[in-house]
Amino acid sequence: SWFSNHYLKDSLGVDFLPTELVINKLIQEYEEKHKKDLKELYSSLKYSSLSRWHNFDELDFSGAIDCITKMVVGILRSTGEIIDVDKEFTDEQKKKLDSDGYLLIPNVLSKKKVDALSKLTMLIAEQERAAGVAYTYGIENKLQRVYNLIFKHPLFVELLEMPLVNEILRYHFRAPHLHPKYVLSSFLANIIGAGGDEDKLHIDSAVPEPLPPWPIRLNVNFLLTDFTKDNGATLCSPGSHKLCSIPSGENPVLEKLIAPRGSLAIWNGHLWHKSGANHTDQPRFSLNAGFGASYLKEMSTEEEHLVVIDEETKESLSPEMRLLVG
């Protein structure tokens, strides 16, 4: 059966929807017509070295679109039109995220971008400390967070619009409903200062036990310093997201997320994890973007963006970003 709610009517700009019979017929006619167009396009591309699809006629409409998209993106990569920043979220990486609950993707950001973001982040952090408005915690306040990054500089916003980031989010929050699947929960800088202490083992899904098996949160972290065994790299318990429980006195085997600056560190909101202790004389910091399932917006969001972002900043955001902040 086919049904919808007001989201579809809003997106189409109509007050009434046709009957189920009419809608299904229109969809069928549209797919039949354009499947022919897609097949012609496929034929023009299949002689490239990237032709690994031999069952195009057996694909449904969405599968045909996915096939063409991957072929075109592959060709653009091979010619250098798409650089590493737009690297694809691979099937192997999807399996790793699903099975272990976390994933490292190295060298996503260029050195130039990382340098600029690092200087900007530490400048804001220093300004907030000097103004007496910094959010600090831990022993001797050596840990600091800089919240509401969307409001503080457009360079931060660009990170959330990266194709790779959106591909990861679409995969993790995939669901059959039509309205937006996820919202921005928080976007902050997390700074573990020199000598900063270790965090407590925790999860990011703020719901009571037992946790549901479906996605509530996903953290996408942009590493602005190397994460090493000595400087407070995040520790996590691989596969713990499948337990659907909150850590309480357990002593699980933990793995350090060691990766170079410019990498992405991604983990499931159910994953048991914590920041490590920084035993070096330099800060370890990253930009942490937390995303929540749209159906649990009130419970899965950490910052109320519509309150903390001013009107001028809201107006400057792209339609996609405006949707993301509510």
GROMACS .gro file of C-alpha atoms in nm, residues 44-286:
model
  243
   44SER     CA    1   2.752   0.521  -2.363
   45LEU     CA    2   2.952   0.466  -2.044
   46LYS     CA    3   2.991   0.090  -2.030
   47TYR     CA    4   3.286   0.082  -2.269
   48SER     CA    5   3.497   0.260  -2.011
   49SER     CA    6   3.728   0.062  -1.785
   50LEU     CA    7   3.474   0.105  -1.507
   51SER     CA    8   3.209  -0.118  -1.659
   52ARG     CA    9   3.150  -0.374  -1.388
   53TRP     CA   10   2.772  -0.383  -1.424
   54HIS     CA   11   2.655  -0.667  -1.643
   55ASN     CA   12   2.294  -0.698  -1.523
   56PHE     CA   13   2.162  -0.348  -1.590
   57ASP     CA   14   1.828  -0.475  -1.724
   58GLU     CA   15   1.767  -0.658  -1.397
   59LEU     CA   16   1.812  -0.345  -1.184
   60ASP     CA   17   1.509  -0.158  -1.052
   61PHE     CA   18   1.485   0.218  -1.112
   62SER     CA   19   1.677   0.328  -0.802
   63GLY     CA   20   1.937   0.058  -0.868
   64ALA     CA   21   1.982   0.187  -1.225
   65ILE     CA   22   2.037   0.541  -1.094
   66ASP     CA   23   2.290   0.412  -0.840
   67CYS     CA   24   2.472   0.219  -1.114
   68ILE     CA   25   2.498   0.524  -1.344
   69THR     CA   26   2.605   0.748  -1.055
   70LYS     CA   27   2.890   0.517  -0.953
   71MET     CA   28   3.011   0.488  -1.312
   72VAL     CA   29   3.010   0.865  -1.367
   73VAL     CA   30   3.181   0.933  -1.033
   74GLY     CA   31   3.440   0.667  -1.117
   75ILE     CA   32   3.515   0.831  -1.452
   76LEU     CA   33   3.546   1.174  -1.287
   77ARG     CA   34   3.789   1.030  -1.031
   78SER     CA   35   4.002   0.867  -1.300
   79THR     CA   36   4.030   1.197  -1.489
   80GLY     CA   37   4.111   1.397  -1.174
   81GLU     CA   38   3.786   1.598  -1.184
   82ILE     CA   39   3.705   1.469  -0.835
   83ILE     CA   40   3.988   1.482  -0.583
   84ASP     CA   41   4.041   1.278  -0.267
   85VAL     CA   42   3.830   1.518  -0.059
   86ASP     CA   43   3.525   1.375  -0.236
   87LYS     CA   44   3.624   1.013  -0.188
   88GLU     CA   45   3.348   0.757  -0.194
   89PHE     CA   46   3.207   0.588   0.118
   90THR     CA   47   3.295   0.232   0.023
   91ASP     CA   48   3.111  -0.094   0.097
   92GLU     CA   49   3.411  -0.206   0.302
   93GLN     CA   50   3.387   0.106   0.520
   94LYS     CA   51   3.012   0.055   0.564
   95LYS     CA   52   3.073  -0.301   0.689
   96LYS     CA   53   3.342  -0.175   0.929
   97LEU     CA   54   3.110   0.092   1.073
   98ASP     CA   55   2.826  -0.158   1.109
   99SER     CA   56   3.035  -0.435   1.265
  100ASP     CA   57   3.273  -0.239   1.491
  101GLY     CA   58   3.064   0.073   1.550
  102TYR     CA   59   3.346   0.307   1.446
  103LEU     CA   60   3.553   0.395   1.141
  104LEU     CA   61   3.868   0.593   1.056
  105ILE     CA   62   3.906   0.752   0.712
  106PRO     CA   63   4.254   0.904   0.676
  107ASN     CA   64   4.353   1.216   0.483
  108VAL     CA   65   4.009   1.357   0.409
  109LEU     CA   66   4.109   1.722   0.466
  110SER     CA   67   4.402   1.891   0.294
  111LYS     CA   68   4.696   2.021   0.499
  112LYS     CA   69   4.601   2.378   0.403
  113LYS     CA   70   4.244   2.328   0.528
  114VAL     CA   71   4.359   2.164   0.852
  115ASP     CA   72   4.608   2.445   0.919
  116ALA     CA   73   4.340   2.710   0.869
  117LEU     CA   74   4.085   2.530   1.087
  118SER     CA   75   4.344   2.465   1.360
  119LYS     CA   76   4.445   2.831   1.385
  120LEU     CA   77   4.082   2.944   1.383
  121THR     CA   78   3.975   2.692   1.647
  122MET     CA   79   4.254   2.773   1.891
  123LEU     CA   80   4.204   3.148   1.840
  124ILE     CA   81   3.835   3.120   1.936
  125ALA     CA   82   3.921   2.894   2.230
  126GLU     CA   83   4.175   3.147   2.360
  127GLN     CA   84   3.931   3.435   2.313
  128GLU     CA   85   3.661   3.253   2.511
  129ARG     CA   86   3.905   3.177   2.792
  130ALA     CA   87   4.020   3.541   2.803
  131ALA     CA   88   3.659   3.661   2.810
  132GLY     CA   89   3.573   3.425   3.095
  133VAL     CA   90   3.302   3.246   2.894
  134ALA     CA   91   3.493   2.929   2.802
  135TYR     CA   92   3.336   2.591   2.874
  136THR     CA   93   3.614   2.408   3.062
  137TYR     CA   94   3.606   2.094   3.275
  138GLY     CA   95   3.820   1.812   3.410
  139ILE     CA   96   4.105   1.829   3.661
  140GLU     CA   97   4.246   2.184   3.664
  141ASN     CA   98   4.008   2.270   3.375
  142LYS     CA   99   4.249   2.137   3.114
  143LEU     CA  100   3.964   2.021   2.891
  144GLN     CA  101   3.772   2.275   2.684
  145ARG     CA  102   3.482   2.271   2.441
  146VAL     CA  103   3.391   2.543   2.193
  147TYR     CA  104   3.021   2.510   2.112
  148ASN     CA  105   2.801   2.651   1.835
  149LEU     CA  106   3.066   2.642   1.560
  150ILE     CA  107   2.809   2.719   1.290
  151PHE     CA  108   2.765   3.067   1.435
  152LYS     CA  109   3.139   3.129   1.476
  153HIS     CA  110   3.279   3.098   1.123
  154PRO     CA  111   3.167   2.986   0.772
  155LEU     CA  112   3.479   2.766   0.742
  156PHE     CA  113   3.324   2.527   0.995
  157VAL     CA  114   2.996   2.509   0.802
  158GLU     CA  115   3.178   2.394   0.487
  159LEU     CA  116   3.280   2.073   0.661
  160LEU     CA  117   2.920   1.967   0.717
  161GLU     CA  118   2.844   2.013   0.346
  162MET     CA  119   3.118   1.777   0.225
  163PRO     CA  120   2.977   1.507  -0.009
  164LEU     CA  121   3.152   1.229   0.185
  165VAL     CA  122   3.000   1.342   0.515
  166ASN     CA  123   2.651   1.349   0.367
  167GLU     CA  124   2.700   1.008   0.208
  168ILE     CA  125   2.795   0.862   0.548
  169LEU     CA  126   2.494   1.023   0.715
  170ARG     CA  127   2.250   0.903   0.450
  171TYR     CA  128   2.382   0.550   0.495
  172HIS     CA  129   2.373   0.544   0.875
  173PHE     CA  130   2.028   0.702   0.911
  174ARG     CA  131   1.877   0.522   0.612
  175ALA     CA  132   1.503   0.463   0.653
  176PRO     CA  133   1.202   0.417   0.422
  177HIS     CA  134   1.018   0.734   0.528
  178LEU     CA  135   1.016   1.046   0.309
  179HIS     CA  136   1.092   1.328   0.550
  180PRO     CA  137   1.450   1.426   0.652
  181LYS     CA  138   1.629   1.138   0.823
  182TYR     CA  139   1.866   1.327   1.054
  183VAL     CA  140   1.937   1.662   1.218
  184LEU     CA  141   2.248   1.831   1.353
  185SER     CA  142   2.273   1.756   1.725
  186SER     CA  143   2.586   1.955   1.806
  187PHE     CA  144   2.897   2.092   1.637
  188LEU     CA  145   3.182   2.173   1.870
  189ALA     CA  146   3.558   2.177   1.912
  190ASN     CA  147   3.686   1.928   2.170
  191ILE     CA  148   4.024   2.024   2.315
  192ILE     CA  149   4.224   1.794   2.544
  193GLY     CA  150   4.490   2.029   2.681
  194ALA     CA  151   4.845   1.929   2.773
  195GLY     CA  152   4.821   1.702   3.076
  196GLY     CA  153   4.443   1.670   3.033
  197ASP     CA  154   4.280   1.381   3.219
  198GLU     CA  155   4.095   1.079   3.081
  199ASP     CA  156   3.719   1.085   3.031
  200LYS     CA  157   3.469   0.830   3.166
  201LEU     CA  158   3.345   0.552   2.943
  202HIS     CA  159   3.009   0.659   2.797
  203ILE     CA  160   2.776   0.655   2.495
  204ASP     CA  161   2.626   0.945   2.300
  205SER     CA  162   2.267   0.816   2.269
  206ALA     CA  163   2.078   0.994   2.546
  207VAL     CA  164   1.787   0.751   2.590
  208PRO     CA  165   1.700   0.508   2.871
  209GLU     CA  166   1.796   0.142   2.860
  210PRO     CA  167   1.741  -0.084   2.682
  211LEU     CA  168   1.868   0.116   2.386
  212PRO     CA  169   1.681   0.051   2.061
  213PRO     CA  170   1.876  -0.134   1.789
  214TRP     CA  171   1.812   0.139   1.533
  215PRO     CA  172   2.027   0.455   1.492
  216ILE     CA  173   1.987   0.747   1.732
  217ARG     CA  174   2.322   0.929   1.702
  218LEU     CA  175   2.631   0.936   1.484
  219ASN     CA  176   2.948   1.134   1.557
  220VAL     CA  177   3.160   1.260   1.267
  221ASN     CA  178   3.487   1.403   1.397
  222PHE     CA  179   3.739   1.606   1.196
  223LEU     CA  180   4.088   1.551   1.341
  224LEU     CA  181   4.290   1.875   1.353
  225THR     CA  182   4.587   1.719   1.533
  226ASP     CA  183   4.737   1.374   1.506
  227PHE     CA  184   4.564   1.127   1.736
  228THR     CA  185   4.847   0.929   1.897
  229LYS     CA  186   4.884   0.672   2.176
  230ASP     CA  187   5.015   0.945   2.410
  231ASN     CA  188   4.808   1.259   2.341
  232GLY     CA  189   4.458   1.155   2.442
  233ALA     CA  190   4.330   0.973   2.135
  234THR     CA  191   3.973   0.849   2.175
  235LEU     CA  192   3.939   0.495   2.312
  236CYS     CA  193   3.646   0.272   2.217
  237SER     CA  194   3.519  -0.079   2.269
  238PRO     CA  195   3.474  -0.237   1.921
  239GLY     CA  196   3.129  -0.388   1.870
  240SER     CA  197   2.990  -0.248   2.197
  241HIS     CA  198   2.721  -0.058   2.006
  242LYS     CA  199   2.545  -0.391   1.953
  243LEU     CA  200   2.500  -0.442   2.328
  244CYS     CA  201   2.237  -0.166   2.337
  245SER     CA  202   2.337  -0.079   2.692
  246ILE     CA  203   2.511   0.194   2.891
  247PRO     CA  204   2.856   0.115   3.043
  248SER     CA  205   2.828   0.052   3.417
  249GLY     CA  206   3.137  -0.083   3.587
  250GLU     CA  207   3.250  -0.304   3.300
  251ASN     CA  208   3.616  -0.317   3.202
  252PRO     CA  209   3.605  -0.391   2.828
  253VAL     CA  210   3.898  -0.421   2.589
  254LEU     CA  211   3.953  -0.073   2.445
  255GLU     CA  212   4.115   0.031   2.119
  256LYS     CA  213   4.277   0.371   2.058
  257LEU     CA  214   4.167   0.559   1.748
  258ILE     CA  215   4.511   0.653   1.615
  259ALA     CA  216   4.507   0.855   1.293
  260PRO     CA  217   4.682   1.155   1.129
  261ARG     CA  218   4.540   1.507   1.134
  262GLY     CA  219   4.297   1.564   0.849
  263SER     CA  220   4.128   1.228   0.903
  264LEU     CA  221   3.765   1.151   0.988
  265ALA     CA  222   3.683   0.950   1.300
  266ILE     CA  223   3.323   0.825   1.296
  267TRP     CA  224   3.136   0.630   1.562
  268ASN     CA  225   2.789   0.505   1.638
  269GLY     CA  226   2.604   0.684   1.919
  270HIS     CA  227   2.564   0.348   2.099
  271LEU     CA  228   2.942   0.284   2.101
  272TRP     CA  229   3.122   0.274   2.437
  273HIS     CA  230   3.404   0.527   2.417
  274LYS     CA  231   3.598   0.797   2.600
  275SER     CA  232   3.873   1.054   2.547
  276GLY     CA  233   4.215   0.936   2.658
  277ALA     CA  234   4.457   1.120   2.885
  278ASN     CA  235   4.697   1.361   2.717
  279HIS     CA  236   5.050   1.283   2.838
  280THR     CA  237   5.216   1.534   2.604
  281ASP     CA  238   5.290   1.906   2.631
  282GLN     CA  239   5.064   1.996   2.334
  283PRO     CA  240   4.682   2.001   2.306
  284ARG     CA  241   4.495   1.733   2.114
  285PHE     CA  242   4.183   1.868   1.946
  286SER     CA  243   3.917   1.790   1.687
   0.00000   0.00000   0.00000
